[in-house]
CSV table of C-alpha atoms in Angstrom, one decimal:
chain,number,residue,atom,x,y,z
A,1,UNK,CA,18.5,-68.9,231.1
A,2,UNK,CA,20.2,-68.5,227.7
A,3,UNK,CA,23.2,-70.5,228.8
A,4,UNK,CA,23.9,-73.1,231.5
A,5,UNK,CA,26.9,-72.0,233.5
A,6,UNK,CA,29.1,-74.9,234.5
A,7,UNK,CA,31.3,-74.8,237.6
A,8,UNK,CA,34.5,-76.8,238.2
A,9,UNK,CA,32.5,-79.3,240.4
A,10,UNK,CA,30.2,-80.1,237.5
A,11,UNK,CA,33.1,-81.4,235.3
A,12,UNK,CA,33.8,-85.1,235.4
A,13,UNK,CA,36.3,-85.0,232.6
A,14,UNK,CA,37.9,-82.3,230.4
A,15,UNK,CA,34.9,-82.4,228.0
A,16,UNK,CA,32.2,-83.9,230.2
A,17,UNK,CA,29.9,-82.2,232.7
A,18,UNK,CA,26.9,-83.1,234.8
A,19,UNK,CA,23.9,-80.8,235.3
A,20,UNK,CA,21.7,-81.1,238.3
A,21,UNK,CA,19.1,-79.0,240.2
A,22,UNK,CA,17.8,-75.8,238.6
A,23,UNK,CA,19.8,-76.1,235.4
A,24,UNK,CA,18.6,-79.7,234.9
A,25,UNK,CA,15.0,-78.6,235.5
A,26,UNK,CA,15.4,-75.9,232.9
A,27,UNK,CA,16.9,-78.3,230.4
A,28,UNK,CA,14.0,-80.7,230.8
A,29,UNK,CA,11.0,-78.4,231.2
A,30,UNK,CA,11.9,-75.2,229.3
A,31,UNK,CA,14.3,-76.4,226.6
A,32,UNK,CA,12.6,-79.8,226.5
A,33,UNK,CA,16.0,-81.2,225.5
A,34,UNK,CA,16.5,-84.9,224.8
A,35,UNK,CA,19.5,-87.2,224.2
A,36,UNK,CA,21.5,-85.9,221.3
A,37,UNK,CA,20.3,-82.3,221.6
A,38,UNK,CA,22.8,-79.4,221.8
A,39,UNK,CA,22.3,-76.7,224.5
A,40,UNK,CA,24.3,-73.5,225.1
A,41,UNK,CA,26.8,-73.8,228.0
A,42,UNK,CA,29.7,-71.9,229.4
A,43,UNK,CA,32.4,-72.6,232.0
A,44,UNK,CA,32.6,-70.1,234.8
A,45,UNK,CA,35.3,-67.6,234.1
A,46,UNK,CA,36.1,-69.5,230.9
A,47,UNK,CA,34.8,-70.0,227.4
A,48,UNK,CA,31.3,-70.7,226.1
A,49,UNK,CA,30.0,-73.2,223.5
A,50,UNK,CA,27.6,-76.1,223.2
A,51,UNK,CA,26.9,-79.2,225.2
A,52,UNK,CA,25.5,-82.3,223.7
A,53,UNK,CA,23.1,-84.3,225.9
A,54,UNK,CA,24.6,-87.8,226.3
A,55,UNK,CA,22.4,-89.1,229.1
A,56,UNK,CA,19.4,-87.6,230.8
A,57,UNK,CA,17.7,-88.9,234.0
A,58,UNK,CA,15.5,-87.4,236.7
A,59,UNK,CA,18.5,-86.5,238.8
A,60,UNK,CA,21.2,-85.4,236.3
A,61,UNK,CA,22.1,-84.8,232.7
A,62,UNK,CA,25.5,-85.7,231.3
A,63,UNK,CA,26.8,-83.4,228.6
A,64,UNK,CA,29.8,-83.5,226.1
A,65,UNK,CA,30.9,-79.9,226.0
A,66,UNK,CA,32.9,-78.0,223.4
A,67,UNK,CA,33.9,-74.6,224.6
A,68,UNK,CA,35.5,-72.4,221.9
A,69,UNK,CA,33.8,-69.0,222.2
A,70,UNK,CA,35.0,-66.1,224.3
A,71,UNK,CA,32.5,-64.5,226.6
A,72,UNK,CA,31.3,-60.9,225.7
A,73,UNK,CA,33.6,-58.0,226.8
A,74,UNK,CA,33.3,-56.9,230.4
A,75,UNK,CA,32.4,-53.3,231.2
A,76,UNK,CA,35.4,-51.3,232.4
A,77,UNK,CA,33.3,-50.1,235.3
A,78,UNK,CA,33.7,-50.1,239.0
A,79,UNK,CA,30.1,-49.8,240.3
A,80,UNK,CA,29.7,-48.5,243.9
A,81,UNK,CA,26.2,-49.0,245.2
A,82,UNK,CA,24.6,-47.9,248.4
A,83,UNK,CA,23.3,-51.3,249.8
A,84,UNK,CA,19.8,-51.7,248.3
A,85,UNK,CA,16.7,-52.7,250.2
A,86,UNK,CA,16.7,-56.6,250.4
A,87,UNK,CA,13.5,-56.7,248.3
A,88,UNK,CA,15.4,-55.1,245.4
A,89,UNK,CA,18.8,-56.5,246.1
A,90,UNK,CA,18.6,-59.8,244.2
A,91,UNK,CA,17.2,-58.1,241.2
A,92,UNK,CA,20.0,-55.5,241.3
A,93,UNK,CA,22.6,-58.2,241.5
A,94,UNK,CA,21.1,-60.0,238.5
A,95,UNK,CA,20.8,-56.8,236.5
A,96,UNK,CA,24.4,-55.8,237.2
A,97,UNK,CA,25.6,-59.3,236.2
A,98,UNK,CA,23.5,-59.3,233.0
A,99,UNK,CA,24.9,-55.9,232.0
A,100,UNK,CA,28.5,-57.0,232.3
A,101,UNK,CA,29.4,-55.2,235.6
A,102,UNK,CA,32.4,-57.2,237.0
A,103,UNK,CA,33.5,-55.0,240.0
A,104,UNK,CA,30.7,-54.2,242.4
A,105,UNK,CA,31.1,-52.5,245.8
A,106,UNK,CA,28.2,-52.4,248.3
A,107,UNK,CA,28.7,-49.6,250.7
A,108,UNK,CA,26.9,-48.1,253.7
A,109,UNK,CA,25.2,-44.7,253.5
A,110,UNK,CA,23.1,-42.7,256.0
A,111,UNK,CA,19.8,-43.7,254.3
A,112,UNK,CA,20.8,-47.4,254.2
A,113,UNK,CA,18.8,-49.0,257.0
A,114,UNK,CA,20.9,-51.1,259.4
A,115,UNK,CA,18.6,-54.0,258.8
A,116,UNK,CA,19.5,-54.1,255.0
A,117,UNK,CA,22.9,-55.6,256.1
A,118,UNK,CA,21.1,-58.6,257.8
A,119,UNK,CA,19.7,-60.0,254.5
A,120,UNK,CA,20.6,-63.6,253.8
A,121,UNK,CA,21.1,-62.6,250.2
A,122,UNK,CA,24.5,-61.2,251.1
A,123,UNK,CA,25.8,-64.7,251.9
A,124,UNK,CA,28.4,-66.1,249.5
A,125,UNK,CA,26.2,-68.9,248.0
A,126,UNK,CA,23.2,-66.5,247.5
A,127,UNK,CA,25.4,-63.8,245.9
A,128,UNK,CA,26.8,-66.5,243.6
A,129,UNK,CA,23.4,-67.8,242.8
A,130,UNK,CA,22.0,-64.4,241.8
A,131,UNK,CA,25.1,-63.4,239.8
A,132,UNK,CA,24.9,-66.7,238.0
A,133,UNK,CA,21.2,-66.0,237.0
A,134,UNK,CA,22.3,-62.7,235.6
A,135,UNK,CA,25.3,-64.3,233.7
A,136,UNK,CA,23.0,-67.1,232.3
A,137,UNK,CA,20.5,-64.5,231.2
A,138,UNK,CA,23.1,-62.4,229.3
A,139,UNK,CA,25.2,-65.4,228.0
A,140,UNK,CA,28.4,-64.5,229.9
A,141,UNK,CA,30.7,-66.6,232.1
A,142,UNK,CA,32.8,-64.1,234.0
A,143,UNK,CA,31.7,-64.0,237.6
A,144,UNK,CA,31.5,-60.5,239.1
A,145,UNK,CA,33.5,-59.7,242.2
A,146,UNK,CA,31.4,-58.2,245.0
A,147,UNK,CA,32.9,-56.3,247.9
A,148,UNK,CA,31.0,-55.3,251.0
A,149,UNK,CA,31.9,-52.2,253.0
A,150,UNK,CA,29.6,-51.5,256.0
A,151,UNK,CA,31.4,-48.2,257.0
A,152,UNK,CA,31.1,-45.2,254.6
A,153,UNK,CA,33.9,-43.0,255.8
A,154,UNK,CA,36.8,-45.5,255.9
A,155,UNK,CA,35.8,-46.7,252.4
A,156,UNK,CA,35.6,-43.2,250.9
A,157,UNK,CA,38.8,-41.9,252.6
A,158,UNK,CA,41.0,-44.9,252.5
A,159,UNK,CA,39.9,-47.1,249.5
A,160,UNK,CA,38.1,-44.9,247.0
A,161,UNK,CA,41.0,-42.7,246.0
A,162,UNK,CA,43.0,-45.9,245.1
A,163,UNK,CA,40.0,-47.3,243.1
A,164,UNK,CA,39.9,-44.0,241.1
A,165,UNK,CA,43.5,-44.3,240.0
A,166,UNK,CA,43.5,-44.3,236.2
A,167,UNK,CA,39.8,-43.9,235.8
A,168,UNK,CA,37.1,-41.2,235.9
A,169,UNK,CA,34.6,-41.2,238.7
A,170,UNK,CA,31.1,-40.0,239.0
A,171,UNK,CA,28.4,-39.9,241.7
A,172,UNK,CA,24.8,-39.9,240.4
A,173,UNK,CA,23.0,-37.2,242.3
A,174,UNK,CA,19.7,-35.6,241.3
A,175,UNK,CA,19.9,-31.8,241.4
A,176,UNK,CA,23.6,-31.3,240.4
A,177,UNK,CA,24.3,-29.1,237.4
A,178,UNK,CA,26.2,-31.6,235.2
A,179,UNK,CA,24.4,-34.2,233.1
A,180,UNK,CA,25.8,-37.7,233.1
A,181,UNK,CA,28.3,-38.0,230.2
A,182,UNK,CA,27.8,-40.3,227.3
A,183,UNK,CA,30.1,-42.7,225.3
A,184,UNK,CA,32.9,-42.6,227.8
A,185,UNK,CA,34.0,-46.1,226.8
A,186,UNK,CA,37.0,-45.9,229.1
A,187,UNK,CA,37.7,-47.1,232.7
A,188,UNK,CA,35.1,-45.5,235.0
A,189,UNK,CA,33.8,-45.6,238.5
A,190,UNK,CA,30.2,-44.8,239.3
A,191,UNK,CA,28.5,-44.3,242.7
A,192,UNK,CA,24.8,-44.6,243.0
A,193,UNK,CA,23.1,-43.7,246.3
A,194,UNK,CA,20.2,-45.3,248.2
A,195,UNK,CA,16.5,-44.5,248.0
A,196,UNK,CA,16.4,-40.9,249.0
A,197,UNK,CA,19.9,-40.3,247.8
A,198,UNK,CA,23.3,-39.7,249.4
A,199,UNK,CA,23.3,-36.9,252.0
A,200,UNK,CA,25.1,-33.6,251.1
A,201,UNK,CA,27.9,-34.6,253.5
A,202,UNK,CA,28.3,-37.9,251.7
A,203,UNK,CA,28.2,-36.3,248.2
A,204,UNK,CA,30.9,-33.9,249.5
A,205,UNK,CA,33.1,-36.8,250.7
A,206,UNK,CA,32.7,-38.6,247.4
A,207,UNK,CA,33.6,-35.4,245.5
A,208,UNK,CA,36.6,-34.9,247.7
A,209,UNK,CA,37.8,-38.4,246.8
A,210,UNK,CA,37.6,-37.5,243.1
A,211,UNK,CA,34.1,-38.3,241.9
A,212,UNK,CA,32.1,-35.7,240.0
A,213,UNK,CA,28.4,-35.2,240.7
A,214,UNK,CA,26.2,-35.8,237.7
A,215,UNK,CA,22.5,-36.0,237.2
A,216,UNK,CA,20.2,-38.0,235.0
A,217,UNK,CA,17.5,-35.4,234.3
A,218,UNK,CA,14.4,-34.5,236.2
A,219,UNK,CA,13.2,-38.1,236.7
A,220,UNK,CA,14.2,-40.0,239.8
A,221,UNK,CA,14.7,-43.7,239.0
A,222,UNK,CA,14.9,-46.8,241.1
A,223,UNK,CA,18.4,-48.2,241.4
A,224,UNK,CA,17.5,-51.2,239.2
A,225,UNK,CA,16.4,-48.8,236.4
A,226,UNK,CA,19.1,-46.2,237.0
A,227,UNK,CA,21.9,-48.8,236.6
A,228,UNK,CA,21.0,-49.8,233.0
A,229,UNK,CA,20.3,-46.2,232.1
A,230,UNK,CA,23.7,-45.0,233.4
A,231,UNK,CA,25.6,-48.0,232.0
A,232,UNK,CA,23.9,-47.5,228.6
A,233,UNK,CA,24.9,-43.8,228.7
A,234,UNK,CA,28.5,-44.4,229.7
A,235,UNK,CA,29.3,-47.4,227.5
A,236,UNK,CA,28.5,-48.3,224.0
A,237,UNK,CA,26.9,-51.7,224.9
A,238,UNK,CA,26.6,-52.8,221.2
A,239,UNK,CA,30.2,-53.7,220.6
B,1,UNK,CA,7.1,-42.3,246.1
B,2,UNK,CA,8.8,-39.0,245.4
B,3,UNK,CA,5.5,-37.3,244.7
B,4,UNK,CA,1.9,-38.1,245.7
B,5,UNK,CA,-0.3,-38.2,242.6
B,6,UNK,CA,-3.7,-36.7,243.1
B,7,UNK,CA,-6.7,-37.7,241.0
B,8,UNK,CA,-9.8,-35.7,240.3
B,9,UNK,CA,-11.8,-37.6,243.0
B,10,UNK,CA,-9.2,-36.5,245.6
B,11,UNK,CA,-10.0,-32.8,245.1
B,12,UNK,CA,-12.6,-31.2,247.4
B,13,UNK,CA,-11.9,-27.7,246.2
B,14,UNK,CA,-9.7,-26.0,243.6
B,15,UNK,CA,-6.7,-26.0,246.0
B,16,UNK,CA,-7.7,-28.7,248.5
B,17,UNK,CA,-7.2,-32.4,248.2
B,18,UNK,CA,-7.7,-35.4,250.5
B,19,UNK,CA,-5.2,-38.3,250.7
B,20,UNK,CA,-6.2,-41.8,251.8
B,21,UNK,CA,-5.0,-45.3,251.5
B,22,UNK,CA,-1.4,-46.0,250.3
B,23,UNK,CA,-0.5,-42.3,249.8
B,24,UNK,CA,-1.7,-41.5,253.4
B,25,UNK,CA,0.3,-44.4,254.8
B,26,UNK,CA,3.4,-43.2,253.0
B,27,UNK,CA,2.8,-39.6,254.3
B,28,UNK,CA,2.6,-40.9,257.8
B,29,UNK,CA,5.1,-43.7,258.0
B,30,UNK,CA,7.8,-42.8,255.5
B,31,UNK,CA,7.7,-39.0,255.2
B,32,UNK,CA,6.6,-38.8,258.8
B,33,UNK,CA,4.7,-35.6,257.9
B,34,UNK,CA,2.8,-33.6,260.4
B,35,UNK,CA,0.4,-30.6,260.3
B,36,UNK,CA,2.0,-27.7,258.5
B,37,UNK,CA,4.6,-29.8,256.6
B,38,UNK,CA,4.9,-29.5,252.9
B,39,UNK,CA,5.0,-32.6,250.7
B,40,UNK,CA,5.5,-33.0,246.9
B,41,UNK,CA,2.3,-33.6,245.0
B,42,UNK,CA,1.0,-33.5,241.4
B,43,UNK,CA,-2.3,-33.6,239.7
B,44,UNK,CA,-2.8,-36.5,237.2
B,45,UNK,CA,-2.2,-35.1,233.7
B,46,UNK,CA,-1.5,-31.7,235.2
B,47,UNK,CA,1.0,-29.7,237.1
B,48,UNK,CA,3.2,-30.5,240.1
B,49,UNK,CA,4.0,-28.6,243.2
B,50,UNK,CA,3.7,-28.8,247.0
B,51,UNK,CA,0.9,-29.7,249.4
B,52,UNK,CA,0.7,-28.3,252.9
B,53,UNK,CA,-0.8,-30.7,255.5
B,54,UNK,CA,-3.8,-29.0,257.0
B,55,UNK,CA,-5.2,-31.9,258.9
B,56,UNK,CA,-4.1,-35.4,259.5
B,57,UNK,CA,-6.1,-38.3,260.9
B,58,UNK,CA,-5.9,-42.1,260.8
B,59,UNK,CA,-8.1,-42.2,257.7
B,60,UNK,CA,-7.2,-39.1,255.7
B,61,UNK,CA,-5.0,-36.1,255.3
B,62,UNK,CA,-6.2,-32.8,253.9
B,63,UNK,CA,-3.7,-30.8,251.9
B,64,UNK,CA,-3.7,-27.2,250.6
B,65,UNK,CA,-2.0,-27.7,247.2
B,66,UNK,CA,-0.2,-25.2,245.0
B,67,UNK,CA,0.6,-26.6,241.5
B,68,UNK,CA,2.8,-24.4,239.4
B,69,UNK,CA,5.5,-26.7,237.9
B,70,UNK,CA,5.2,-28.6,234.6
B,71,UNK,CA,5.9,-32.3,234.6
B,72,UNK,CA,9.1,-33.5,233.0
B,73,UNK,CA,9.0,-33.9,229.2
B,74,UNK,CA,7.4,-37.1,227.8
B,75,UNK,CA,9.5,-39.5,225.6
B,76,UNK,CA,8.5,-39.2,222.0
B,77,UNK,CA,8.3,-42.9,221.9
B,78,UNK,CA,5.7,-45.5,221.0
B,79,UNK,CA,6.7,-48.7,222.8
B,80,UNK,CA,5.4,-52.0,221.5
B,81,UNK,CA,6.0,-54.8,223.9
B,82,UNK,CA,5.2,-58.5,223.5
B,83,UNK,CA,3.1,-59.2,226.6
B,84,UNK,CA,5.5,-60.0,229.4
B,85,UNK,CA,5.2,-62.9,231.9
B,86,UNK,CA,2.8,-61.8,234.7
B,87,UNK,CA,5.6,-62.0,237.3
B,88,UNK,CA,7.5,-59.3,235.4
B,89,UNK,CA,4.5,-57.3,234.0
B,90,UNK,CA,3.9,-55.0,237.0
B,91,UNK,CA,7.6,-54.1,237.2
B,92,UNK,CA,7.7,-53.5,233.4
B,93,UNK,CA,4.7,-51.1,233.7
B,94,UNK,CA,6.3,-49.2,236.6
B,95,UNK,CA,9.7,-49.0,234.8
B,96,UNK,CA,8.0,-47.7,231.6
B,97,UNK,CA,6.1,-45.1,233.5
B,98,UNK,CA,9.1,-44.0,235.4
B,99,UNK,CA,11.1,-43.5,232.2
B,100,UNK,CA,8.5,-41.3,230.6
B,101,UNK,CA,7.0,-43.7,228.1
B,102,UNK,CA,3.5,-42.4,227.4
B,103,UNK,CA,2.3,-44.7,224.6
B,104,UNK,CA,2.5,-48.4,225.3
B,105,UNK,CA,1.2,-51.2,223.2
B,106,UNK,CA,1.0,-54.8,224.6
B,107,UNK,CA,0.9,-57.3,221.7
B,108,UNK,CA,0.7,-61.0,221.2
B,109,UNK,CA,3.6,-63.0,219.8
B,110,UNK,CA,4.2,-66.7,219.2
B,111,UNK,CA,6.2,-67.1,222.4
B,112,UNK,CA,3.7,-65.2,224.6
B,113,UNK,CA,1.9,-67.9,226.5
B,114,UNK,CA,-1.9,-67.7,226.3
B,115,UNK,CA,-2.1,-67.7,230.1
B,116,UNK,CA,-0.2,-64.3,230.2
B,117,UNK,CA,-3.3,-62.6,228.9
B,118,UNK,CA,-5.3,-63.9,231.9
B,119,UNK,CA,-3.4,-61.9,234.5
B,120,UNK,CA,-5.5,-59.6,236.7
B,121,UNK,CA,-2.8,-57.0,236.4
B,122,UNK,CA,-4.2,-56.1,232.9
B,123,UNK,CA,-7.4,-54.8,234.5
B,124,UNK,CA,-7.9,-51.0,234.3
B,125,UNK,CA,-7.5,-50.4,238.1
B,126,UNK,CA,-4.4,-52.5,238.3
B,127,UNK,CA,-2.8,-50.9,235.2
B,128,UNK,CA,-3.5,-47.5,236.7
B,129,UNK,CA,-2.1,-48.5,240.1
B,130,UNK,CA,1.2,-49.7,238.6
B,131,UNK,CA,1.6,-46.8,236.2
B,132,UNK,CA,0.9,-44.4,239.2
B,133,UNK,CA,3.7,-46.1,241.2
B,134,UNK,CA,6.1,-45.4,238.3
B,135,UNK,CA,5.0,-41.8,237.9
B,136,UNK,CA,5.2,-41.2,241.6
B,137,UNK,CA,8.8,-42.7,241.6
B,138,UNK,CA,9.9,-40.4,238.8
B,139,UNK,CA,8.0,-37.3,239.8
B,140,UNK,CA,5.7,-37.1,236.7
B,141,UNK,CA,2.0,-36.6,236.4
B,142,UNK,CA,1.1,-37.7,232.8
B,143,UNK,CA,-0.6,-41.1,232.8
B,144,UNK,CA,0.6,-43.4,230.0
B,145,UNK,CA,-1.9,-44.8,227.6
B,146,UNK,CA,-1.9,-48.6,227.4
B,147,UNK,CA,-3.3,-50.5,224.4
B,148,UNK,CA,-3.8,-54.3,224.3
B,149,UNK,CA,-3.7,-56.2,221.1
B,150,UNK,CA,-4.1,-60.0,221.5
B,151,UNK,CA,-3.7,-60.8,217.8
B,152,UNK,CA,-0.3,-60.2,216.2
B,153,UNK,CA,-1.2,-60.2,212.5
B,154,UNK,CA,-4.1,-57.7,212.5
B,155,UNK,CA,-2.0,-55.3,214.7
B,156,UNK,CA,1.1,-55.5,212.5
B,157,UNK,CA,-0.8,-55.3,209.2
B,158,UNK,CA,-3.6,-52.9,209.9
B,159,UNK,CA,-2.4,-50.6,212.8
B,160,UNK,CA,1.4,-50.6,212.8
B,161,UNK,CA,1.9,-48.8,209.5
B,162,UNK,CA,-0.3,-45.9,210.8
B,163,UNK,CA,1.7,-45.7,214.1
B,164,UNK,CA,4.9,-45.5,212.1
B,165,UNK,CA,3.7,-42.4,210.1
B,166,UNK,CA,6.2,-39.6,210.8
B,167,UNK,CA,8.5,-41.6,213.0
B,168,UNK,CA,11.3,-44.1,212.7
B,169,UNK,CA,10.6,-47.7,213.8
B,170,UNK,CA,12.9,-50.4,215.2
B,171,UNK,CA,12.5,-54.0,216.4
B,172,UNK,CA,15.1,-55.1,218.9
B,173,UNK,CA,16.3,-58.5,217.7
B,174,UNK,CA,19.5,-60.2,218.9
B,175,UNK,CA,21.6,-61.4,215.9
B,176,UNK,CA,20.7,-58.7,213.4
B,177,UNK,CA,23.6,-56.8,211.8
B,178,UNK,CA,22.7,-53.2,212.8
B,179,UNK,CA,23.4,-51.9,216.3
B,180,UNK,CA,20.6,-49.9,218.0
B,181,UNK,CA,21.1,-46.2,217.1
B,182,UNK,CA,22.0,-43.5,219.7
B,183,UNK,CA,20.7,-40.0,220.4
B,184,UNK,CA,17.8,-40.1,218.0
B,185,UNK,CA,15.8,-37.6,220.0
B,186,UNK,CA,13.0,-37.7,217.5
B,187,UNK,CA,9.6,-39.5,217.4
B,188,UNK,CA,10.3,-43.2,217.4
B,189,UNK,CA,8.6,-46.6,217.7
B,190,UNK,CA,10.3,-49.5,219.2
B,191,UNK,CA,9.2,-53.2,219.3
B,192,UNK,CA,10.6,-55.5,222.0
B,193,UNK,CA,9.9,-59.2,221.8
B,194,UNK,CA,9.0,-61.8,224.5
B,195,UNK,CA,11.5,-64.0,226.3
B,196,UNK,CA,13.0,-66.1,223.5
B,197,UNK,CA,12.4,-63.3,221.1
B,198,UNK,CA,10.1,-62.7,218.1
B,199,UNK,CA,10.0,-65.6,215.6
B,200,UNK,CA,11.7,-65.0,212.2
B,201,UNK,CA,8.2,-64.8,210.7
B,202,UNK,CA,7.3,-62.1,213.2
B,203,UNK,CA,10.5,-60.1,212.6
B,204,UNK,CA,9.8,-60.3,208.8
B,205,UNK,CA,6.2,-58.9,209.4
B,206,UNK,CA,7.5,-56.1,211.6
B,207,UNK,CA,10.2,-55.2,209.0
B,208,UNK,CA,7.5,-55.3,206.2
B,209,UNK,CA,5.5,-52.8,208.2
B,210,UNK,CA,8.5,-50.4,208.4
B,211,UNK,CA,10.6,-51.4,211.4
B,212,UNK,CA,14.3,-51.9,211.1
B,213,UNK,CA,15.9,-54.8,213.0
B,214,UNK,CA,18.6,-53.6,215.5
B,215,UNK,CA,20.6,-55.4,218.2
B,216,UNK,CA,22.0,-54.4,221.6
B,217,UNK,CA,25.2,-56.3,221.5
B,218,UNK,CA,26.0,-59.9,222.5
B,219,UNK,CA,24.2,-59.8,225.8
B,220,UNK,CA,20.5,-60.9,226.0
B,221,UNK,CA,18.7,-58.7,228.5
B,222,UNK,CA,15.4,-59.2,230.3
B,223,UNK,CA,12.7,-56.9,229.1
B,224,UNK,CA,12.8,-54.7,232.3
B,225,UNK,CA,16.5,-54.2,231.7
B,226,UNK,CA,16.3,-53.9,227.9
B,227,UNK,CA,13.7,-51.1,228.1
B,228,UNK,CA,15.9,-48.6,230.1
B,229,UNK,CA,19.0,-49.6,228.0
B,230,UNK,CA,17.2,-48.9,224.8
B,231,UNK,CA,15.4,-45.7,226.0
B,232,UNK,CA,18.7,-44.4,227.2
B,233,UNK,CA,20.4,-45.1,223.9
B,234,UNK,CA,17.6,-43.5,221.8
B,235,UNK,CA,16.9,-40.5,223.9
B,236,UNK,CA,19.0,-38.0,225.8
B,237,UNK,CA,17.2,-38.5,229.1
B,238,UNK,CA,19.1,-35.6,230.8
B,239,UNK,CA,17.2,-32.8,229.3
């Protein structure tokens, strides 16, 4: 946690916020902050800055916050992921949030097991918790939007063409002839398949909707490794 | 597992190998392979190809293997990592192996807790197991070499200058002025610090040895995300 993310409920006045729970524990045990210390904070979907510890108890900390700094730029990316295995899902959420992905679609695919959709990590509070961890890691405040589509065909036929308006689209697919482009730095949409990949039928449907098949070389990467590799190729992350 | 990695002990003849344990379980329960089926295999530090299942029992599978294909090219990278937290360490090993890192140095740093060095995952069999998982994910056969250096100063003063002979070196350090270069595609050495980063003293010592400080933009990434981002910037992974 390189920044404590503050939500509207945490504010007791314009420049006063209370920290509890995980963020309080971090303040006490990792940062070892005491009264008078300054710690990095940010307001969800707002600015970042510092918070001065005014009071500190076992149950809460009160901070005087000054928020003047803009969060880092968002990636102009719509990321469409086949729903990952629950074991990987939390990490994928955190990774996406830390990289600056703001528009994430979780879709069904033939090789997504039905049980993946039952995971409690898809509930709103758990999504928010894991996205928050990613934002706090990266020092960002802008909460990504997550959309869930449990039917492949209606998504690809009815929604995907609209999402592709004004942006280039790609589907990462090992074995295609075209390598993934570099330094696009423009609005883009990227589809990443499940373990085992999209089926040929699915790749065909994604291509019909306007996505170009691209590969990442001979290595097959896990989704949590493929996402940073692809994002880093498409966008100059060092702005 | 996109390839079963075979070790010398697995071979019972030039073209015959026996699978047991984890790889057998994968063959049976994920690939659902039966007698006569072909499965992708590779020989450690050798070629890749296919194995035909000749016999299959509860305890072992016998394969006739034909190994004709070269593994994907290695990254010309020496990666120097501050020893990660045990919780992350296995994943970092797997990620490095899957990306094609072949020369990995784990070093001490001020913010590496002493307890990190006690992890059982540093034992030779566990290192090999996790590197194998990364190779099998990526379809590679060449086992990375891992070196452990529990003292920062002797490593940086006595060994690092030699490692930098004939290659450029960088230390990833948030807040420096120079962004990490792209498309280097030449022998390189990259140092990545612990959670919380290298100390200014340590960055100074690494710079003295010949590493240039570079940053990755305003976001602070976990080591398992920073590694693919940096590797993807430095090397065109799509060859």
